[in-house]
Coordinates of C-alpha atoms and ligand atoms in Angstrom, one line a residue:
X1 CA -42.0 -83.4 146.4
X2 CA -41.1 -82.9 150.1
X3 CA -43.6 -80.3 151.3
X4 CA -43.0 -79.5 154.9
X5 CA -45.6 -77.1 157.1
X6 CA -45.5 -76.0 160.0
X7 CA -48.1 -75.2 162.2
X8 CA -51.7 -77.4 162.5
X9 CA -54.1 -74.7 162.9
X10 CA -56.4 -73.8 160.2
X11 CA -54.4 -72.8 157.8
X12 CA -51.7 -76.1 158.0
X13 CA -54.6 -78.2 157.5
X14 CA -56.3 -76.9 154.7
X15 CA -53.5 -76.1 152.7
X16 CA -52.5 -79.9 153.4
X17 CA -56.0 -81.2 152.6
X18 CA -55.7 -79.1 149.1
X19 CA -52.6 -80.3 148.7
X20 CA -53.5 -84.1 149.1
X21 CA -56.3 -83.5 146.3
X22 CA -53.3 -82.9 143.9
X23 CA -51.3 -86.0 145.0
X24 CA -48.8 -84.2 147.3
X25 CA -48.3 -86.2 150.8
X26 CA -47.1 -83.3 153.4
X27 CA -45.8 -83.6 156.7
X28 CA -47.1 -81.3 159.1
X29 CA -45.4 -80.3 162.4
X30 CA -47.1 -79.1 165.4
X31 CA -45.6 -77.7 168.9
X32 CA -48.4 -78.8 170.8
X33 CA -49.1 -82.2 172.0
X34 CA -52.8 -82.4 171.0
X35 CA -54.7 -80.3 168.1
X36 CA -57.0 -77.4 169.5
X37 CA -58.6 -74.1 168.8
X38 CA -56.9 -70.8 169.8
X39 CA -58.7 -68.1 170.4
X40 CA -61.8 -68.1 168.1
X41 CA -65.3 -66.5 167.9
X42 CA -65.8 -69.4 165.2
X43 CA -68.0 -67.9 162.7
X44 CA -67.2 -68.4 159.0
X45 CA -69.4 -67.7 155.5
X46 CA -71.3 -70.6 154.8
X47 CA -69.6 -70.6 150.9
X48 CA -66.3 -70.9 152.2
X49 CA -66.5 -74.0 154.7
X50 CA -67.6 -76.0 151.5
X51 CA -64.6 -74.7 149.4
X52 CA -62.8 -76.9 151.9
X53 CA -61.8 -80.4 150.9
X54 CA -63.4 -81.9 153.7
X55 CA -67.0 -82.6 155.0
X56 CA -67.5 -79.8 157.9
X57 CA -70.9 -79.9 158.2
X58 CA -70.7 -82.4 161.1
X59 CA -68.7 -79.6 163.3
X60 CA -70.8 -76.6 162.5
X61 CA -72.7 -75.7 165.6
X62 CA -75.3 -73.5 164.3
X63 CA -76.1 -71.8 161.2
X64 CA -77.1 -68.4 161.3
X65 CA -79.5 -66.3 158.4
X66 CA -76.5 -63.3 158.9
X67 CA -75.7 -60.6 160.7
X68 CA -76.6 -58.1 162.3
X69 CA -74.5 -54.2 162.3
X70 CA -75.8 -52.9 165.6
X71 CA -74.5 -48.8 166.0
X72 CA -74.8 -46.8 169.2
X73 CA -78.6 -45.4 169.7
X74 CA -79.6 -48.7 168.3
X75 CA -79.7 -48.6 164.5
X76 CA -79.4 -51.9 163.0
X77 CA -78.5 -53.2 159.6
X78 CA -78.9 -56.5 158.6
X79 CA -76.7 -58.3 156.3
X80 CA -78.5 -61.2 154.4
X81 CA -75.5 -64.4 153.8
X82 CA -76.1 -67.5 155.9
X83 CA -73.1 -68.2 158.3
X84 CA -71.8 -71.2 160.4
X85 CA -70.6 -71.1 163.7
X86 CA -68.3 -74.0 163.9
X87 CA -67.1 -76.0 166.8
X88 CA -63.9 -75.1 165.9
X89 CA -61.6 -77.5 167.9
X90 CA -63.7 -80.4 166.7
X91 CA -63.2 -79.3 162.8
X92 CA -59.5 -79.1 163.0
X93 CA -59.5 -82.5 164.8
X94 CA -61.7 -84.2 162.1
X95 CA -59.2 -82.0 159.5
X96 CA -56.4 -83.7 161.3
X97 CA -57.9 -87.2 160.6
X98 CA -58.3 -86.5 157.5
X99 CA -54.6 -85.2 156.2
X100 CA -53.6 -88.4 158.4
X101 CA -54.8 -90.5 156.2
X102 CA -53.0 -89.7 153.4
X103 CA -49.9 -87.5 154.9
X104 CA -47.9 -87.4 158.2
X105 CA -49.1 -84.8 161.3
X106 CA -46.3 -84.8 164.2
X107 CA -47.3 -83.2 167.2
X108 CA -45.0 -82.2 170.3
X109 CA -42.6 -80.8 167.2
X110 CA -41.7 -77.5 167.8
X111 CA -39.9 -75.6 165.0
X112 CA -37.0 -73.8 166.3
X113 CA -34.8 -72.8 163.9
X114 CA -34.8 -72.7 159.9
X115 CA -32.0 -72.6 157.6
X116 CA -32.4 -72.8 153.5
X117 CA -33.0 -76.5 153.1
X118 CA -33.8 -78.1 156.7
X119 CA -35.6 -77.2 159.9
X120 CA -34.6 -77.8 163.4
X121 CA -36.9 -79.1 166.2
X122 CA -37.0 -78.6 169.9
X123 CA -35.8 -82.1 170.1
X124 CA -33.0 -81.6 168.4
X125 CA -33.6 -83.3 165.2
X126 CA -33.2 -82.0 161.7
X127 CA -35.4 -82.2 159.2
X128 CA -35.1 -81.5 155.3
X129 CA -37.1 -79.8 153.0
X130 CA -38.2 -79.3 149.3
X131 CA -40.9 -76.7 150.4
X132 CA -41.5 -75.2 153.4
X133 CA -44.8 -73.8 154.4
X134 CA -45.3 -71.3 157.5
X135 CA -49.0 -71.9 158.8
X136 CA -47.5 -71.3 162.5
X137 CA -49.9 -68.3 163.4
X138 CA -49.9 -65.1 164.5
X139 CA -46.4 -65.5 166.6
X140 CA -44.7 -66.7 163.7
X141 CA -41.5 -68.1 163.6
X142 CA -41.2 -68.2 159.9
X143 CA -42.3 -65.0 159.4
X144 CA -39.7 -63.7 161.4
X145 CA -37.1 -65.7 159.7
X146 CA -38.5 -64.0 156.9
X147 CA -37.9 -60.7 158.4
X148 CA -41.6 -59.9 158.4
X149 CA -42.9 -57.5 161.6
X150 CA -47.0 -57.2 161.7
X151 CA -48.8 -54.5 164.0
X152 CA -51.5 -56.7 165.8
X153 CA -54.9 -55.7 167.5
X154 CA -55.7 -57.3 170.7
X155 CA -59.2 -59.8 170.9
X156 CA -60.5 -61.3 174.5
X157 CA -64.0 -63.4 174.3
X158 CA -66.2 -65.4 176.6
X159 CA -67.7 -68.4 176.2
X160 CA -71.1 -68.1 178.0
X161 CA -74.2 -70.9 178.8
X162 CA -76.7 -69.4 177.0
X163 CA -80.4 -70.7 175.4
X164 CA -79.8 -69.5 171.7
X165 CA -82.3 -71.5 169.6
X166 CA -84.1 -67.9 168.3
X167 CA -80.6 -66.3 168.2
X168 CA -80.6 -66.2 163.7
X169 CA -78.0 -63.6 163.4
X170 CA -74.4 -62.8 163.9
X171 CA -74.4 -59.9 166.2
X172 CA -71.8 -57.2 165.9
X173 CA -71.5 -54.0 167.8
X174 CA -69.8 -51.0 166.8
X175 CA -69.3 -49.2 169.8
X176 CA -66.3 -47.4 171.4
X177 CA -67.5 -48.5 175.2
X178 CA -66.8 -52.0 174.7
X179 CA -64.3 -52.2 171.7
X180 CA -61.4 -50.8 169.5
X181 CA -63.3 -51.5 166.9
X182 CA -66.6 -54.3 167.0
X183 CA -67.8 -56.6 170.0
X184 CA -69.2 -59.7 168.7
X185 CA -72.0 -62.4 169.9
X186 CA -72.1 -65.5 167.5
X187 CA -74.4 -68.3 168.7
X188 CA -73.6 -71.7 169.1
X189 CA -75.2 -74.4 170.1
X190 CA -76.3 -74.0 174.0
X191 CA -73.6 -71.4 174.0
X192 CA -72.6 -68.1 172.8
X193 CA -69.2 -66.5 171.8
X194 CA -68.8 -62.8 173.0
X195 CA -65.9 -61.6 172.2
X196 CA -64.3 -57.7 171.5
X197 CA -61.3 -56.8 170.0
X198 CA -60.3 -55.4 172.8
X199 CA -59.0 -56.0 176.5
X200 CA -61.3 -57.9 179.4
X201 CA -62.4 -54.7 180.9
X202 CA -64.3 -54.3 177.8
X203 CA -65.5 -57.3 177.4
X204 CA -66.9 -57.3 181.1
X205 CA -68.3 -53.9 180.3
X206 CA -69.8 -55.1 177.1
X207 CA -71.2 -58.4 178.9
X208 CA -72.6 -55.3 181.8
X209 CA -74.0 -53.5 179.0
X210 CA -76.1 -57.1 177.4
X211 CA -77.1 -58.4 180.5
X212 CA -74.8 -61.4 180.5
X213 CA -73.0 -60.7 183.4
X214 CA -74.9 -63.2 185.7
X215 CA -74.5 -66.0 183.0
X216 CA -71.9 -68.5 183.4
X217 CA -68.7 -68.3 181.9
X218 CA -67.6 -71.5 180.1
X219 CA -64.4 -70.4 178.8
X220 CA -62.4 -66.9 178.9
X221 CA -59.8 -66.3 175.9
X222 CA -57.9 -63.9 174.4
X223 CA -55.5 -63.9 170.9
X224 CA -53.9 -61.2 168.8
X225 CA -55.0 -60.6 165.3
X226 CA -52.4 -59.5 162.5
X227 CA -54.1 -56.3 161.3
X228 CA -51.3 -54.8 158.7
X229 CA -52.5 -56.4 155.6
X230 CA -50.8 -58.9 153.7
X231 CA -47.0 -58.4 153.0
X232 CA -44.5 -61.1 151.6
X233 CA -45.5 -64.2 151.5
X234 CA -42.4 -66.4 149.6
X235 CA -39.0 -66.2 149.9
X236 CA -37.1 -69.1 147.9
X237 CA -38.5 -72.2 148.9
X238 CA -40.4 -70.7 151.9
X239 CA -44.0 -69.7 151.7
X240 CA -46.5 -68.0 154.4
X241 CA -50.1 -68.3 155.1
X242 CA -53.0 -67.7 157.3
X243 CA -51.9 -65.5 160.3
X244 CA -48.0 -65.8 159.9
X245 CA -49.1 -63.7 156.1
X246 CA -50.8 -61.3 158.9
X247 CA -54.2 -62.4 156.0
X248 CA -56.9 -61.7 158.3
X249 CA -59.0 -58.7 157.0
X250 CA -57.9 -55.4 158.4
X251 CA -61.5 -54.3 158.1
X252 CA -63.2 -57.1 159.7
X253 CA -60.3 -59.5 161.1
X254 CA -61.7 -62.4 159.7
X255 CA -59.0 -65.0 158.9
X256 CA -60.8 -67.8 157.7
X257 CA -62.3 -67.3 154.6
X258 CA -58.6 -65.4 153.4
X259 CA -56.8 -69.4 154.5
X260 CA -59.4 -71.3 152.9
X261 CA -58.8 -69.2 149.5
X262 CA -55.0 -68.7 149.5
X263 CA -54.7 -72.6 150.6
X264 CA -56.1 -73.3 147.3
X265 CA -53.9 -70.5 145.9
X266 CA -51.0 -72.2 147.5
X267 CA -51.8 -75.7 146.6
X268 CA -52.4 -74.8 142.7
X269 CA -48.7 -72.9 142.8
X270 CA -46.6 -75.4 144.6
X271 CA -44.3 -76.0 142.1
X272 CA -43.6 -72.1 141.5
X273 CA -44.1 -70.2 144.7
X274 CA -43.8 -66.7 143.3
X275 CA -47.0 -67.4 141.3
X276 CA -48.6 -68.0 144.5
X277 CA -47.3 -64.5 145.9
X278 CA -48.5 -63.0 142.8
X279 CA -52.2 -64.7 142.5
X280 CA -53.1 -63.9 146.4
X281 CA -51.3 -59.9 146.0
X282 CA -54.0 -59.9 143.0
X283 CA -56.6 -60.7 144.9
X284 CA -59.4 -58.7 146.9
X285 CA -57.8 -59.9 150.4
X286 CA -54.5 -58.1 149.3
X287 CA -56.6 -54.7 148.0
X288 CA -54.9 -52.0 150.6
X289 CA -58.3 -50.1 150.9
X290 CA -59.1 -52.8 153.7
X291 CA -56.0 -51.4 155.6
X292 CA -56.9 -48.4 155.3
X293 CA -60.7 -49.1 156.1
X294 CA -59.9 -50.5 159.5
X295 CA -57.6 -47.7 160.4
X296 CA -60.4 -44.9 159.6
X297 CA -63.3 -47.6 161.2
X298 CA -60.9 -47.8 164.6
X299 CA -61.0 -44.3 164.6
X300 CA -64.4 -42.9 164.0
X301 CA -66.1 -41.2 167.6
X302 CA -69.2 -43.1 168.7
X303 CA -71.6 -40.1 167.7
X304 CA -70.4 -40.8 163.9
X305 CA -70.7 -44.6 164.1
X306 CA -74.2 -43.3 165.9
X307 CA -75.0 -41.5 162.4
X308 CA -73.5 -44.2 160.3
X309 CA -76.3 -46.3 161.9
X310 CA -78.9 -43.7 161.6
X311 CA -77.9 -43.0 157.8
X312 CA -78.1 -46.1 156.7
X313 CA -81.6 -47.1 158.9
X314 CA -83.1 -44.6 156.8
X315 CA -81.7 -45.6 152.9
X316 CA -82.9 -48.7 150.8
X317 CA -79.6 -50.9 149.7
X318 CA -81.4 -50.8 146.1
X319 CA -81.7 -46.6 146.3
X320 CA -79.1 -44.9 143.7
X321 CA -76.4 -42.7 144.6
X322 CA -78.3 -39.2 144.4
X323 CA -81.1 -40.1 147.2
X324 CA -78.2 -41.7 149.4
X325 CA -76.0 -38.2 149.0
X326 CA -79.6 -35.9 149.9
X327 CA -79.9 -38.2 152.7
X328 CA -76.1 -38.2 154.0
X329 CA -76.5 -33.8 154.2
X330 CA -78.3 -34.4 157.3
X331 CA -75.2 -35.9 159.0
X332 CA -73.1 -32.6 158.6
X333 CA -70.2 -34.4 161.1
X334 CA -70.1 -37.1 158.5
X335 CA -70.7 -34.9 155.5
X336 CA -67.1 -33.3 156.6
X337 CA -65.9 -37.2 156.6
X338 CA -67.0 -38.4 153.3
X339 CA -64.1 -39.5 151.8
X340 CA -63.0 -41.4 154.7
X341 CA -66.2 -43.0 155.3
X342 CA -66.2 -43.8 151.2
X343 CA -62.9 -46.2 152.0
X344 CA -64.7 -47.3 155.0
X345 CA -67.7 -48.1 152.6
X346 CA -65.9 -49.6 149.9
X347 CA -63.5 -52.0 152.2
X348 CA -66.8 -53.0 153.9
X349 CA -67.9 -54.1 150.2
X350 CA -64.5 -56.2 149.3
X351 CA -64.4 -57.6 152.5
X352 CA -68.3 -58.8 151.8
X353 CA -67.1 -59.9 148.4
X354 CA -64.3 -62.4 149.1
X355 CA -65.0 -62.7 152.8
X356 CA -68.6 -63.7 153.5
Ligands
LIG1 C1 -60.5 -63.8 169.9 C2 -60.5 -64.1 168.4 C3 -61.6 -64.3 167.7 C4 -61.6 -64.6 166.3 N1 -62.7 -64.8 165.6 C5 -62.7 -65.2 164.3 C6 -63.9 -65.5 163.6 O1 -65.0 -65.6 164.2 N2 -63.8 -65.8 162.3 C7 -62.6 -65.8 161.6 O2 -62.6 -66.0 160.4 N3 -61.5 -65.5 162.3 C8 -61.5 -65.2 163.6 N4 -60.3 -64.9 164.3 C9 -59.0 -65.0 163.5 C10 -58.7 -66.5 163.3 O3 -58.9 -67.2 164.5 C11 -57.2 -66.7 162.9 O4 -57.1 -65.9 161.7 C12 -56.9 -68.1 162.6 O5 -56.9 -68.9 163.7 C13 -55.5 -68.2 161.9 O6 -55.2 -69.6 161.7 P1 -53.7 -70.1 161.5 O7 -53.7 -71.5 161.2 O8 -53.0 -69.1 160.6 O9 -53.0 -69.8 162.9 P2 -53.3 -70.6 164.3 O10 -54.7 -70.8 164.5 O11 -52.7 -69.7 165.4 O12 -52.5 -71.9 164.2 C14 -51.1 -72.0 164.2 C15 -50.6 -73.3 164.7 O13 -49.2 -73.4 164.6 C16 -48.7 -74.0 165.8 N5 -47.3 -73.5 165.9 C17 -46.9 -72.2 166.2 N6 -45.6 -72.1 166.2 C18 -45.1 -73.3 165.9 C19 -43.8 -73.8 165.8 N7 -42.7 -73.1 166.0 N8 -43.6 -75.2 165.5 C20 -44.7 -76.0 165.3 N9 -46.0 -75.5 165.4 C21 -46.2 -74.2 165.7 C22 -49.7 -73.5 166.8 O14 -49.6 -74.3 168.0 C23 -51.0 -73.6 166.1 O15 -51.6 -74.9 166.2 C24 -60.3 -64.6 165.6 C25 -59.1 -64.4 166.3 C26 -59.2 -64.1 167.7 C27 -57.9 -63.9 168.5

């Protein structure tokens, strides 16, 4: 069968390592002339980097114990799930290797235009297809061939110089100051990733706030994140994944853990693309309460997340559902919000589930 994808991020390379294991020789195009990260704070669930077909242990930088929910005032929860923080350009490289030994990887091809059975390049050349896969990211082409429009939130990060051998934990900080929604530290190795989704200003605020700001700055970046929950994903012979699917997690904006699981999805449903569609709409990364999650979670005021931080500080994951309720009436402002924070609650679960 002549697969064609396009794009050799994470998701192109996966889905072509997956669908190698099954006998199917790919050829992947790429626009740029060498295979690198974009924008990335690099930090994945440990369970999912070995779903991959593909040793990655030699590109994971650090591994962490998990992470840690840090509210205004300073409330912390912990979340217990070990995590890797990859060297992310030096994974898709060894990925690249990899699906070159057994498929084709072009790069300085640039998909320009699509039509039902062939692709044009910036070159000028055509090129014929069976299947065509759209890993091309979050500025998808194919996805707009497809007629698919995402809303997207803006992400800027620093990489920083930084000692971080008794740095455990993910850090994340839900705090209006510095972010729409959560500023992030994730230790590497000599280095550290601070990133918000949200602009530079703040970032530099953020790196004020920590301390940071006299540390050098390696690397400054900034992506957009699809954040409108998955929509379609085939049409004919045409298939999306990874960020031109807009999968990251509304919730947390992980996109990761959603390409290494719909690759497989993908890989298993080759021969009949709607089944893919229909396996990855029934699963917990296509559950619309993670939409709906991150909208309430971008919206909460700093003195709730403050409370949200205080409540759970003072309530045992183990206690039932009465003590957690007698507990929550001292929080009248989020007493009024229980429903909301509920979704909030219950995306934050799903997203643990399938995403961590
Ligand atoms: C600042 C930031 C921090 C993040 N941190 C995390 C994190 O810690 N953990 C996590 O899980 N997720 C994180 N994400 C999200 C994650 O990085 C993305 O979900 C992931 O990169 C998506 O992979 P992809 O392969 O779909 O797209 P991309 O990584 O964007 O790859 C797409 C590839 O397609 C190529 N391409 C594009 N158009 C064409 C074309 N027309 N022809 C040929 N090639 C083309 C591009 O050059 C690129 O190589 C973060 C995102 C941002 C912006």
């Amino acid at each position: 069968m002549n697969v064609v994808i396009v794009g050799a991020g994470p998701a192109g390379l996966i889905t072509a390592l997956n669908l190698l294991q099954r006998g199917i020789k790919p050829l992947i195009l790429e626009k740029s002339p060498e295979i690198r990260a974009t924008a990335c704070g690099e930090a994945l669930g440990l369970r999912w980097i070995n779903e991959v077909p593909f040793d990655s242990s030699p590109y994971i930088a650090k591994r962490v114990r998990g992470a840690k929910l840090i509210f205004p005032g300073g409330s912390v929860d912990h979340i217990d799930k070990e995590c890797a923080v990859l060297d992310r350009t030096k994974w898709l490289r060894g990925m690249a290797e990899e699906v070159e030994r057994g498929g084709e990887l072009r790069l300085n091809s640039e998909v320009i235009a699509v039509t039902r059975d062939s692709i044009r390049l910036k070159n000028g050349e055509n090129i014929g297809y069976q299947v065509l896969i759209g890993a091309d990211g979050p500025h998808s082409r194919l996805a707009q061939y497809l007629g698919m429009k995402y809303n997207f939130v803006t992400a800027s990060q620093y990489k920083i110089a930084c000692n971080t051998s008794a740095m455990d934990f993910l850090e994340f900080y839900f705090d209006k100051r510095f972010s729409y929604g959560y500023a992030w530290i994730f230790p590497k190795d000599g280095v550290i990733n601070v990133g918000t989704g949200g602009d530079f200003a703040h970032l530099d605020a953020f790196l004020k706030y920590k301390g940071l700001d006299s540390h050098q700055i390696i690397k400054r970046e900034a992506g957009i994140i699809p954040a409108s929950g998955i929509g379609k994903l085939v049409q004919r012979n045409i298939a999306l994944i990874g960020d031109a699917a807009s999968m990251p997690n509304p919730t947390g904006l992980s996109g990761l853990s959603p390409i290494i699981q719909a690759s497989q999805i993908l890989a298993r449903n080759i021969n009949s693309l709607e089944d893919y569609e229909t396996e990855v709409k029934n699963h917990p990364m296509a559950n619309s309460i993670l939409l709906k999650g991150g909208h309430i979670l971008m919206n909460l005021s700093n003195q709730d997340l403050a409370n949200i931080g205080k409540f759970f500080a003072g309530v045992k994951k183990s206690e039932g559902r009465a003590p957690k309720i007698r507990k929550i009436v001292k929080y009248p402002s989020l007493l009024l919000k229980l429903n909301r924070l509920r979704t909030v609650y219950k995306a934050g679960v799903i997203a643990m589930g399938y995403g961590w």
